XYZ file of N, CA and C in Angstrom:
801
model
N 0.857 -1.179 0.000
C 0.000 0.000 0.000
C 0.890 1.224 0.000
N 0.553 2.239 -0.810
C 1.337 3.466 -0.898
C 0.672 4.548 -0.066
N 1.419 5.134 0.843
C 0.878 6.161 1.724
C 0.911 7.508 1.028
N 0.040 8.407 1.494
C 0.094 9.795 1.036
C 1.362 10.441 1.575
N 1.856 11.496 0.928
C 3.047 12.179 1.422
C 2.856 12.663 2.857
N 3.909 12.623 3.616
C 3.833 13.105 4.982
C 3.584 14.608 4.991
N 2.737 15.114 5.888
C 2.402 16.540 5.910
C 3.522 17.374 6.511
N 3.268 18.686 6.561
C 4.290 19.623 7.024
C 4.756 19.294 8.431
N 3.831 19.021 9.342
C 4.186 18.592 10.692
C 3.245 17.464 11.068
N 3.765 16.273 11.062
C 2.932 15.087 11.173
C 2.062 15.111 12.424
N 2.615 15.533 13.563
C 1.870 15.461 14.822
C 0.854 16.581 14.950
N 1.256 17.824 14.683
C 0.300 18.921 14.850
C -0.740 18.939 13.740
N -0.400 18.410 12.552
C -1.383 18.328 11.483
C -2.354 17.172 11.679
N -1.984 16.215 12.524
C -2.825 15.034 12.779
C -2.955 14.818 14.282
N -3.836 15.587 14.942
C -3.945 15.481 16.404
C -4.292 14.082 16.896
N -5.077 13.330 16.115
C -5.382 11.958 16.533
C -4.103 11.131 16.613
N -3.210 11.327 15.658
C -1.925 10.641 15.682
C -1.103 11.075 16.884
N -1.177 12.356 17.219
C -0.462 12.852 18.410
C -0.890 12.066 19.649
N -2.194 11.839 19.797
C -2.670 11.129 20.983
C -2.299 9.641 20.938
N -2.164 9.078 19.736
C -1.688 7.699 19.629
C -0.216 7.623 20.025
N 0.566 8.594 19.553
C 2.004 8.587 19.838
C 2.291 8.921 21.296
N 1.502 9.806 21.892
C 1.715 10.224 23.284
C 0.443 9.982 24.091
N 0.121 8.736 24.369
C -1.132 8.445 25.081
C -1.070 8.898 26.542
N -2.206 9.281 27.066
C -2.333 9.622 28.487
C -3.715 9.184 28.949
N -3.969 7.866 28.931
C -5.322 7.387 29.215
C -5.793 7.726 30.612
N -4.871 7.840 31.562
C -5.263 8.174 32.923
C -5.314 9.659 33.205
N -5.102 10.474 32.158
C -5.113 11.942 32.292
C -4.188 12.387 33.434
N -2.989 11.833 33.441
C -2.047 12.104 34.522
C -1.667 13.575 34.569
N -1.401 14.179 33.395
C -1.005 15.588 33.374
C -2.125 16.478 33.895
N -3.344 16.206 33.465
C -4.475 17.001 33.940
C -4.719 16.830 35.427
N -4.579 15.604 35.916
C -4.785 15.367 37.352
C -3.703 16.055 38.180
N -2.444 16.028 37.678
C -1.372 16.729 38.397
C -1.657 18.226 38.453
N -2.083 18.802 37.339
C -2.386 20.238 37.321
C -3.534 20.564 38.265
N -4.564 19.747 38.257
C -5.702 19.977 39.157
C -5.268 19.883 40.609
N -4.379 18.948 40.925
C -3.878 18.823 42.289
C -3.151 20.092 42.718
N -2.321 20.646 41.819
C -1.625 21.905 42.145
C -2.624 23.035 42.385
N -3.613 23.148 41.517
C -4.605 24.215 41.665
C -5.369 24.065 42.969
N -5.751 22.846 43.302
C -6.538 22.608 44.507
C -5.720 22.866 45.765
N -4.474 22.386 45.777
C -3.647 22.561 46.978
C -3.382 24.031 47.279
N -3.344 24.853 46.233
C -3.044 26.267 46.446
C -4.287 27.154 46.346
N -5.461 26.548 46.379
C -6.704 27.304 46.502
C -7.042 28.184 45.314
N -6.724 27.730 44.107
C -7.015 28.534 42.920
C -8.513 28.630 42.675
N -8.923 29.754 42.126
C -10.305 29.911 41.696
C -10.618 29.029 40.501
N -11.839 29.135 39.997
C -12.322 28.172 39.009
C -11.934 28.509 37.578
N -11.536 29.757 37.285
C -11.313 30.170 35.891
C -9.868 29.867 35.479
N -9.700 28.957 34.501
C -8.371 28.460 34.145
C -8.128 28.650 32.654
N -6.928 29.118 32.317
C -6.451 29.168 30.947
C -5.393 28.088 30.776
N -5.633 27.141 29.847
C -4.647 26.118 29.490
C -3.934 26.624 28.244
N -2.736 27.174 28.436
C -1.993 27.798 27.340
C -1.125 26.758 26.653
N -1.324 26.578 25.341
C -0.686 25.487 24.621
C -1.439 24.196 24.865
N -2.758 24.237 24.714
C -3.622 23.130 25.144
C -3.534 21.913 24.237
N -3.002 22.050 23.016
C -2.887 20.901 22.125
C -4.228 20.270 21.817
N -4.336 18.962 22.016
C -5.554 18.234 21.659
C -6.700 18.455 22.640
N -6.453 19.142 23.754
C -7.518 19.461 24.691
C -7.743 18.461 25.797
N -6.888 17.432 25.887
C -7.113 16.407 26.914
C -7.053 16.986 28.320
N -6.029 17.792 28.592
C -5.868 18.329 29.942
C -6.927 19.376 30.243
N -7.221 20.208 29.264
C -8.272 21.219 29.453
C -9.601 20.557 29.782
N -9.922 19.470 29.059
C -11.181 18.781 29.301
C -11.206 18.141 30.684
N -10.053 17.618 31.136
C -10.016 17.050 32.479
C -10.274 18.129 33.523
N -9.654 19.287 33.375
C -9.877 20.380 34.332
C -11.333 20.843 34.290
N -11.923 20.866 33.099
C -13.347 21.190 32.987
C -14.186 20.171 33.749
N -13.847 18.893 33.593
C -14.584 17.848 34.295
C -14.425 17.906 35.795
N -13.346 18.546 36.255
C -13.138 18.713 37.696
C -13.903 19.907 38.246
N -14.693 20.583 37.388
C -15.543 21.668 37.855
C -15.025 23.059 37.568
N -13.988 23.168 36.758
C -13.418 24.480 36.463
C -13.958 25.018 35.138
N -13.940 26.322 35.021
C -14.323 26.997 33.786
C -13.046 27.233 32.997
N -12.877 26.489 31.903
C -11.576 26.383 31.252
C -11.623 26.971 29.850
N -10.579 27.723 29.525
C -10.309 28.151 28.160
C -9.011 27.475 27.714
N -9.073 26.750 26.609
C -7.882 26.149 26.035
C -7.402 26.998 24.875
N -6.122 27.337 24.855
C -5.563 28.202 23.812
C -4.399 27.500 23.138
N -4.345 27.612 21.812
C -3.252 26.998 21.063
C -3.086 27.753 19.757
N -1.883 27.646 19.165
C -1.620 28.314 17.888
C -2.031 27.445 16.707
N -2.238 26.140 16.930
C -2.568 25.202 15.862
C -4.075 25.099 15.680
N -4.562 25.512 14.513
C -5.991 25.408 14.249
C -6.429 23.949 14.155
N -5.549 23.073 13.676
C -5.891 21.646 13.604
C -6.094 21.070 14.998
N -5.209 21.429 15.922
C -5.364 20.973 17.301
C -6.661 21.507 17.910
N -6.968 22.774 17.674
C -8.174 23.371 18.255
C -9.434 22.710 17.701
N -9.463 22.443 16.401
C -10.630 21.781 15.813
C -10.816 20.388 16.403
N -9.719 19.668 16.566
C -9.781 18.339 17.160
C -10.265 18.421 18.606
N -9.746 19.390 19.357
C -10.142 19.531 20.758
C -11.645 19.806 20.879
N -12.166 20.686 20.030
C -13.602 21.005 20.090
C -14.454 19.781 19.803
N -13.995 18.942 18.873
C -14.785 17.782 18.476
C -14.643 16.615 19.443
N -13.449 16.451 20.048
C -13.165 15.246 20.813
C -13.049 15.460 22.319
N -12.819 16.671 22.750
C -12.711 16.960 24.180
C -13.528 18.201 24.500
N -14.843 18.109 24.325
C -15.693 19.287 24.518
C -15.806 19.678 25.986
N -16.293 20.878 26.177
C -16.467 21.435 27.525
C -15.778 22.762 27.655
N -14.451 22.819 27.498
C -13.758 24.111 27.524
C -14.106 24.955 26.303
N -13.864 26.249 26.423
C -13.850 27.128 25.258
C -12.456 27.064 24.661
N -12.372 26.910 23.346
C -11.068 26.799 22.689
C -10.855 28.010 21.783
N -9.696 28.650 21.945
C -9.410 29.877 21.205
C -7.999 29.815 20.621
N -7.811 30.542 19.529
C -6.502 30.644 18.896
C -5.684 31.714 19.607
N -4.481 31.364 20.037
C -3.614 32.335 20.715
C -2.173 31.860 20.607
N -1.262 32.820 20.648
C 0.169 32.560 20.502
C 0.853 32.807 21.837
N 1.674 31.866 22.277
C 2.451 32.040 23.502
C 3.260 33.334 23.500
N 3.720 33.736 22.318
C 4.615 34.890 22.229
C 3.888 36.217 22.356
N 2.557 36.180 22.427
C 1.785 37.400 22.595
C 0.305 37.103 22.516
N -0.405 37.214 23.626
C -1.842 36.937 23.625
C -2.551 37.948 24.530
N -3.787 38.221 24.193
C -4.606 39.146 24.981
C -6.028 38.603 24.998
N -6.374 37.943 26.091
C -7.699 37.342 26.229
C -8.562 38.100 27.223
N -8.138 39.320 27.549
C -8.913 40.136 28.468
C -8.183 40.355 29.774
N -8.587 41.344 30.510
C -7.932 41.732 31.758
C -8.575 41.023 32.948
N -7.736 40.421 33.801
C -8.214 39.773 35.027
C -9.290 38.729 34.749
N -9.086 37.953 33.692
C -10.088 36.971 33.283
C -9.936 35.656 34.029
N -8.709 35.300 34.414
C -8.424 33.948 34.888
C -7.874 33.941 36.308
N -8.158 32.829 36.998
C -7.591 32.592 38.322
C -6.307 31.775 38.235
N -6.067 31.140 37.081
C -4.843 30.349 36.912
C -4.534 30.202 35.436
N -3.242 30.189 35.132
C -2.747 29.826 33.803
C -1.954 28.538 33.965
N -2.299 27.528 33.171
C -1.614 26.251 33.171
C -0.840 26.130 31.857
N 0.408 25.700 31.929
C 1.252 25.595 30.739
C 2.088 24.323 30.875
N 1.652 23.244 30.213
C 2.221 21.919 30.437
C 3.092 21.461 29.271
N 3.821 20.367 29.511
C 4.610 19.670 28.495
C 5.577 20.601 27.768
N 6.281 21.417 28.528
C 7.345 22.295 28.014
C 6.836 23.355 27.057
N 5.520 23.630 27.020
C 5.016 24.641 26.094
C 5.671 25.994 26.343
N 5.916 26.335 27.602
C 6.546 27.614 27.924
C 7.911 27.757 27.252
N 8.593 26.637 27.018
C 9.953 26.679 26.481
C 9.996 26.928 24.980
N 8.822 27.045 24.343
C 8.808 27.520 22.958
C 9.004 29.034 22.894
N 9.081 29.676 24.027
C 9.568 31.054 24.108
C 11.091 30.979 24.146
N 11.727 31.211 23.019
C 13.168 30.975 22.903
C 14.006 32.157 23.385
N 13.528 33.348 23.177
C 14.324 34.536 23.509
C 13.846 35.148 24.823
N 14.669 36.009 25.394
C 14.265 36.725 26.607
C 13.042 37.591 26.328
N 12.986 38.217 25.159
C 11.830 39.048 24.814
C 10.553 38.216 24.770
N 10.642 37.013 24.222
C 9.456 36.153 24.162
C 9.030 35.692 25.547
N 9.985 35.367 26.399
C 9.653 34.993 27.776
C 9.020 36.157 28.521
N 9.586 37.350 28.357
C 9.015 38.529 29.011
C 7.590 38.785 28.512
N 7.380 38.631 27.206
C 6.048 38.859 26.655
C 5.049 37.853 27.217
N 5.446 36.577 27.291
C 4.540 35.559 27.818
C 4.174 35.855 29.267
N 5.162 36.147 30.100
C 4.882 36.392 31.516
C 4.104 37.692 31.706
N 4.369 38.700 30.886
C 3.590 39.934 30.966
C 2.130 39.677 30.609
N 1.900 38.854 29.579
C 0.530 38.541 29.191
C -0.169 37.692 30.248
N 0.570 36.780 30.879
C -0.010 36.025 31.998
C -0.405 36.968 33.128
N 0.467 37.903 33.452
C 0.186 38.852 34.529
C -1.072 39.665 34.218
N -1.209 40.090 32.965
C -2.381 40.877 32.587
C -3.654 40.043 32.627
N -3.544 38.753 32.250
C -4.733 37.910 32.174
C -5.202 37.404 33.529
N -4.297 37.376 34.523
C -4.637 36.793 35.816
C -5.255 37.814 36.762
N -6.219 37.347 37.530
C -6.707 38.139 38.659
C -5.626 38.203 39.724
N -5.717 39.190 40.603
C -4.756 39.303 41.702
C -4.736 38.011 42.504
N -3.528 37.526 42.783
C -3.396 36.280 43.515
C -3.527 35.039 42.660
N -3.645 35.208 41.332
C -3.783 34.069 40.440
C -2.506 33.260 40.341
N -2.648 32.024 39.873
C -1.527 31.090 39.817
C -1.038 30.877 38.385
N 0.254 30.637 38.269
C 0.850 30.083 37.060
C 1.385 28.706 37.422
N 0.920 27.678 36.709
C 1.353 26.297 36.924
C 1.997 25.818 35.631
N 3.270 25.431 35.691
C 3.975 25.030 34.478
C 4.808 23.780 34.744
N 4.971 23.008 33.682
C 5.769 21.775 33.734
C 6.596 21.729 32.471
N 7.913 21.440 32.609
C 8.796 21.589 31.451
C 10.084 20.804 31.662
N 10.901 20.760 30.621
C 12.251 20.218 30.756
C 13.082 21.132 31.648
N 14.085 20.554 32.287
C 14.931 21.274 33.231
C 16.300 21.518 32.603
N 16.615 22.779 32.331
C 17.904 23.089 31.739
C 19.073 22.619 32.572
N 18.917 22.613 33.887
C 20.023 22.231 34.766
C 20.442 20.776 34.560
N 19.511 19.943 34.084
C 19.837 18.527 33.901
C 20.954 18.342 32.882
N 21.044 19.253 31.917
C 21.983 19.082 30.820
C 23.345 19.706 31.106
N 23.564 20.150 32.343
C 24.881 20.627 32.740
C 25.773 19.416 33.010
N 26.551 19.018 32.023
C 27.469 17.904 32.186
C 26.878 16.539 31.911
N 25.590 16.444 31.637
C 24.975 15.147 31.348
C 24.704 15.023 29.847
N 24.939 13.853 29.303
C 24.729 13.631 27.875
C 23.877 12.405 27.582
N 23.291 11.777 28.618
C 22.581 10.517 28.399
C 21.354 10.670 27.509
N 20.770 11.867 27.422
C 19.597 12.090 26.579
C 19.956 12.710 25.237
N 21.247 12.898 24.988
C 21.690 13.690 23.843
C 22.343 12.825 22.769
N 22.228 13.324 21.533
C 23.069 12.938 20.396
C 22.818 11.543 19.830
N 22.108 10.685 20.517
C 21.778 9.351 20.011
C 20.275 9.272 19.772
N 19.879 8.820 18.611
C 18.464 8.807 18.244
C 17.672 7.819 19.091
N 16.490 8.249 19.503
C 15.507 7.382 20.137
C 14.465 6.999 19.090
N 14.196 5.702 18.954
C 13.307 5.222 17.902
C 11.989 4.764 18.523
N 10.879 5.232 17.938
C 9.548 4.792 18.347
C 8.789 4.323 17.118
N 8.033 3.240 17.270
C 7.235 2.691 16.171
C 5.812 2.471 16.651
N 4.860 2.728 15.769
C 3.455 2.503 16.112
C 2.656 2.449 14.814
N 1.433 1.928 14.932
C 0.540 1.787 13.783
C -0.554 2.836 13.890
N -0.817 3.515 12.788
C -1.925 4.477 12.739
C -2.604 4.355 11.386
N -3.907 4.075 11.435
C -4.723 3.927 10.229
C -4.096 2.931 9.249
N -3.597 1.825 9.803
C -3.081 0.751 8.990
C -1.665 0.930 8.477
N -1.023 2.033 8.832
C 0.333 2.305 8.375
C 1.277 2.313 9.569
N 2.436 1.676 9.416
C 3.464 1.694 10.460
C 4.295 2.963 10.315
N 4.376 3.700 11.403
C 5.181 4.921 11.464
C 6.367 4.697 12.390
N 7.495 5.288 12.035
C 8.680 5.258 12.885
C 9.234 6.664 13.001
N 9.591 7.022 14.209
C 10.228 8.318 14.438
C 11.599 8.100 15.062
N 12.588 8.777 14.512
C 13.949 8.774 15.043
C 14.208 10.176 15.590
N 14.275 10.304 16.912
C 14.358 11.614 17.550
C 15.719 11.791 18.205
N 16.379 12.900 17.876
C 17.696 13.196 18.420
C 17.685 14.573 19.051
N 18.211 14.670 20.267
C 18.330 15.938 20.987
C 19.786 16.388 21.000
N 19.999 17.672 20.764
C 21.326 18.269 20.863
C 21.209 19.598 21.590
N 22.272 19.979 22.269
C 22.292 21.249 22.991
C 23.002 22.302 22.147
N 22.307 23.413 21.917
C 22.889 24.595 21.286
C 23.228 25.564 22.413
N 24.468 25.551 22.857
C 24.848 26.334 24.027
C 24.812 27.831 23.756
N 25.143 28.233 22.540
C 25.146 29.660 22.214
C 23.747 30.245 22.325
N 22.762 29.523 21.784
C 21.377 30.003 21.824
C 20.645 29.597 23.096
N 21.259 28.761 23.923
C 20.652 28.209 25.131
C 19.360 27.471 24.791
N 19.471 26.606 23.766
C 18.324 25.847 23.292
C 18.645 24.355 23.301
N 17.621 23.560 23.564
C 17.667 22.119 23.354
C 16.974 21.859 22.021
N 17.736 21.473 21.018
C 17.195 21.296 19.675
C 16.801 19.837 19.457
N 15.671 19.658 18.772
C 15.153 18.316 18.500
C 15.022 18.117 16.997
N 15.597 17.041 16.500
C 15.392 16.603 15.118
C 14.607 15.298 15.158
N 13.473 15.269 14.469
C 12.654 14.050 14.420
C 12.461 13.656 12.961
N 12.965 12.492 12.587
C 12.851 11.991 11.222
C 11.754 10.931 11.191
N 10.753 11.160 10.329
C 9.623 10.246 10.202
C 9.779 9.377 8.960
N 9.495 8.105 9.106
C 9.399 7.195 7.975
C 8.137 6.356 8.146
N 7.657 5.792 7.028
C 6.509 4.888 7.066
C 6.850 3.642 6.268
N 5.983 2.632 6.396
C 6.194 1.412 5.619
C 5.546 1.503 4.253
N 5.055 2.686 3.889
C 4.335 2.829 2.629
C 5.141 3.430 1.504
N 6.421 3.656 1.714
C 7.252 4.134 0.629
C 7.475 5.629 0.580
N 6.927 6.384 1.513
C 7.152 7.820 1.528
C 8.603 8.121 1.865
N 9.124 9.188 1.283
C 10.483 9.606 1.608
C 10.544 10.076 3.054
N 11.668 9.863 3.747
C 11.791 10.364 5.124
C 11.585 11.871 5.179
N 10.963 12.319 6.258
C 10.731 13.743 6.470
C 11.330 14.126 7.816
N 12.163 15.153 7.812
C 12.761 15.643 9.054
C 12.030 16.890 9.524
N 11.663 16.882 10.790
C 11.009 18.036 11.405
C 11.838 18.489 12.591
N 12.062 19.792 12.665
C 12.933 20.346 13.700
C 12.147 21.271 14.622
N 12.525 21.245 15.889
C 11.952 22.158 16.870
C 12.992 22.387 17.960
N 12.668 23.244 18.908
C 13.638 23.547 19.971
C 12.897 24.068 21.192
N 13.525 23.851 22.351
C 13.038 24.395 23.614
C 14.118 25.281 24.232
N 13.700 26.331 24.872
C 14.633 27.146 25.645
C 15.097 26.329 26.852
N 16.378 26.349 27.135
C 16.896 25.721 28.342
C 16.881 26.755 29.466
N 15.931 26.595 30.358
C 15.815 27.478 31.518
C 16.362 26.762 32.743
N 17.067 27.499 33.568
C 17.640 26.960 34.791
C 16.812 27.427 35.989
N 16.760 26.646 37.046
C 15.865 26.967 38.160
C 16.010 28.383 38.708
N 17.235 28.842 38.982
C 17.398 30.191 39.518
C 17.014 31.250 38.480
N 17.291 30.978 37.228
C 16.898 31.886 36.152
C 15.378 32.022 36.103
N 14.682 30.892 36.233
C 13.226 30.917 36.216
C 12.677 31.680 37.420
N 13.259 31.473 38.595
C 12.845 32.238 39.778
C 12.975 33.738 39.532
N 14.115 34.140 38.938
C 14.351 35.556 38.695
C 13.325 36.122 37.698
N 13.066 35.394 36.625
C 12.086 35.852 35.644
C 10.708 36.037 36.279
N 10.300 35.060 37.063
C 8.981 35.146 37.700
C 8.916 36.306 38.680
N 9.954 36.485 39.494
C 9.965 37.598 40.448
C 9.926 38.936 39.728
N 10.638 39.048 38.623
C 10.657 40.291 37.852
C 9.260 40.655 37.358
N 8.453 39.651 37.080
C 7.106 39.896 36.565
C 6.038 39.832 37.661
N 6.451 39.892 38.905
C 5.498 40.025 39.990
C 4.946 38.734 40.544
N 5.648 37.612 40.321
C 5.184 36.325 40.819
C 6.028 35.868 42.007
N 5.367 35.293 42.981
C 6.039 34.639 44.106
C 6.045 33.136 43.844
N 7.213 32.530 43.850
C 7.317 31.099 43.601
C 6.877 30.335 44.846
N 5.871 29.494 44.692
C 5.377 28.655 45.784
C 5.994 27.267 45.760
N 6.254 26.753 44.558
C 6.891 25.444 44.383
C 7.828 25.533 43.188
N 8.988 24.920 43.320
C 9.903 24.762 42.194
C 10.703 23.495 42.471
N 10.481 22.453 41.679
C 11.060 21.147 42.001
C 11.120 20.288 40.753
N 11.872 19.190 40.855
C 12.019 18.288 39.717
C 11.089 17.081 39.789
N 10.232 16.995 40.771
C 9.281 15.900 40.805
C 8.741 15.645 42.205
N 7.743 14.779 42.277
C 7.186 14.018 41.166
C 6.258 14.870 40.293
N 6.130 14.465 39.044
C 5.269 15.155 38.099
C 4.720 14.172 37.093
N 3.958 14.649 36.129
C 3.285 13.736 35.193
C 4.238 13.034 34.226
N 5.457 13.548 34.078
C 6.398 12.940 33.126
C 7.708 12.548 33.801
N 7.674 12.351 35.112
C 8.850 11.891 35.835
C 8.784 10.376 36.002
N 9.890 9.816 36.433
C 9.943 8.379 36.719
C 10.472 8.189 38.139
N 9.684 7.692 39.097
C 8.288 7.303 38.898
C 7.384 8.525 38.766
N 6.241 8.354 38.124
C 5.344 9.493 37.930
C 4.609 9.864 39.205
N 4.087 11.081 39.188
C 3.274 11.572 40.310
C 2.024 10.704 40.488
N 1.625 10.548 41.738
C 0.363 9.908 42.091
C -0.338 10.776 43.112
N -1.670 10.647 43.189
C -2.431 11.415 44.179
C -1.847 11.219 45.572
N -1.732 12.325 46.270
C -1.210 12.289 47.630
C 0.283 12.518 47.732
N 0.999 12.447 46.614
C 2.443 12.672 46.649
C 2.717 14.172 46.608
N 3.488 14.645 47.559
C 3.802 16.061 47.660
C 5.071 16.387 46.877
N 5.279 17.666 46.548
C 6.467 18.044 45.780
C 7.752 17.735 46.528
N 8.796 17.430 45.752
C 10.108 17.250 46.338
C 10.789 18.586 46.569
N 12.068 18.539 46.920
C 12.791 19.777 47.231
C 14.095 19.886 46.441
N 14.206 19.135 45.330
C 15.402 19.223 44.502
C 15.027 19.709 43.104
N 16.034 20.176 42.360
C 15.804 20.636 40.978
C 16.891 20.078 40.065
N 17.170 18.785 40.214
C 18.306 18.167 39.542
C 17.918 17.275 38.371
N 16.720 16.704 38.371
C 16.330 15.745 37.346
C 15.892 16.463 36.069
N 15.415 15.699 35.086
C 15.237 16.270 33.750
C 13.920 17.008 33.555
N 13.040 17.025 34.553
C 11.811 17.822 34.454
C 11.800 18.867 35.568
N 11.099 19.968 35.279
C 10.989 21.066 36.234
C 9.517 21.432 36.362
N 9.067 21.660 37.593
C 7.666 21.956 37.881
C 7.624 23.221 38.731
N 6.754 24.143 38.357
C 6.680 25.418 39.077
C 5.234 25.804 39.317
N 4.977 26.288 40.516
C 3.711 26.941 40.846
C 4.071 28.298 41.421
N 3.543 29.365 40.829
C 3.855 30.716 41.272
C 2.564 31.524 41.376
N 2.528 32.395 42.391
C 1.330 33.208 42.620
C 1.617 34.670 42.264
N 0.706 35.272 41.523
C 0.841 36.690 41.185
C 0.583 37.549 42.413
N 1.497 38.448 42.680
C 1.328 39.330 43.836
C 0.012 40.080 43.745
N -0.656 40.216 44.861
C -1.997 40.804 44.871
C -1.999 42.269 44.522
N -0.825 42.914 44.493
C -0.772 44.349 44.224
C -0.515 44.664 42.758
N -0.589 43.617 41.857
C -0.212 43.856 40.468
C -1.164 44.818 39.796
């Protein structure tokens, strides 16, 4: 069987495939975010920034919150509306968004979405927009890769990780390689896709900003946030993963970073 040519971005152009490749049947990420919001007494109005397919936004909606899911991908938003209804889904860019003043009690930003802000200007813009969108005392809850992990460690770098799975009768394989760009302070990802249907390999590139714990504290303080939690686990993508009842640790050494910060009431 001959497959159609691979699209511009296989995962974002095919949200159903994204959920096959990155399953979360227990809604672990959404449950972790809800636990953070509940422990710190957040109000009900939540913005899920970089919501993707809408799984986490829908879980927070099911927990009784009034949720807006925002993403730059129209394909992801259409899929979220059809498959994870409940939240309001809107088009917005991490690098600059305006959804109204004092609209939300919390902004949630999961799976390293915040790290698509590559430059200091983009980070400042994102945090400024969060500050404008949050009510006084509102929370920012984020989960991301930890830049500090890559200081002297190479176990996740330079060697391709291969994943294979079947989607709509076609076998897909991804070869993913991470490299550190020290000059730009970026973790660069190259993902080469192949199929068993004869399509030519397609390489897709992306990158995350490497943020370090003290750097993140400084950025948040500069924008009027008090850090309530900053730790490397447990979280939804740690090993072992977070479970209900597990409290945050007190280290920032492993490969994931988790932050909960409260906007100062005088903003």
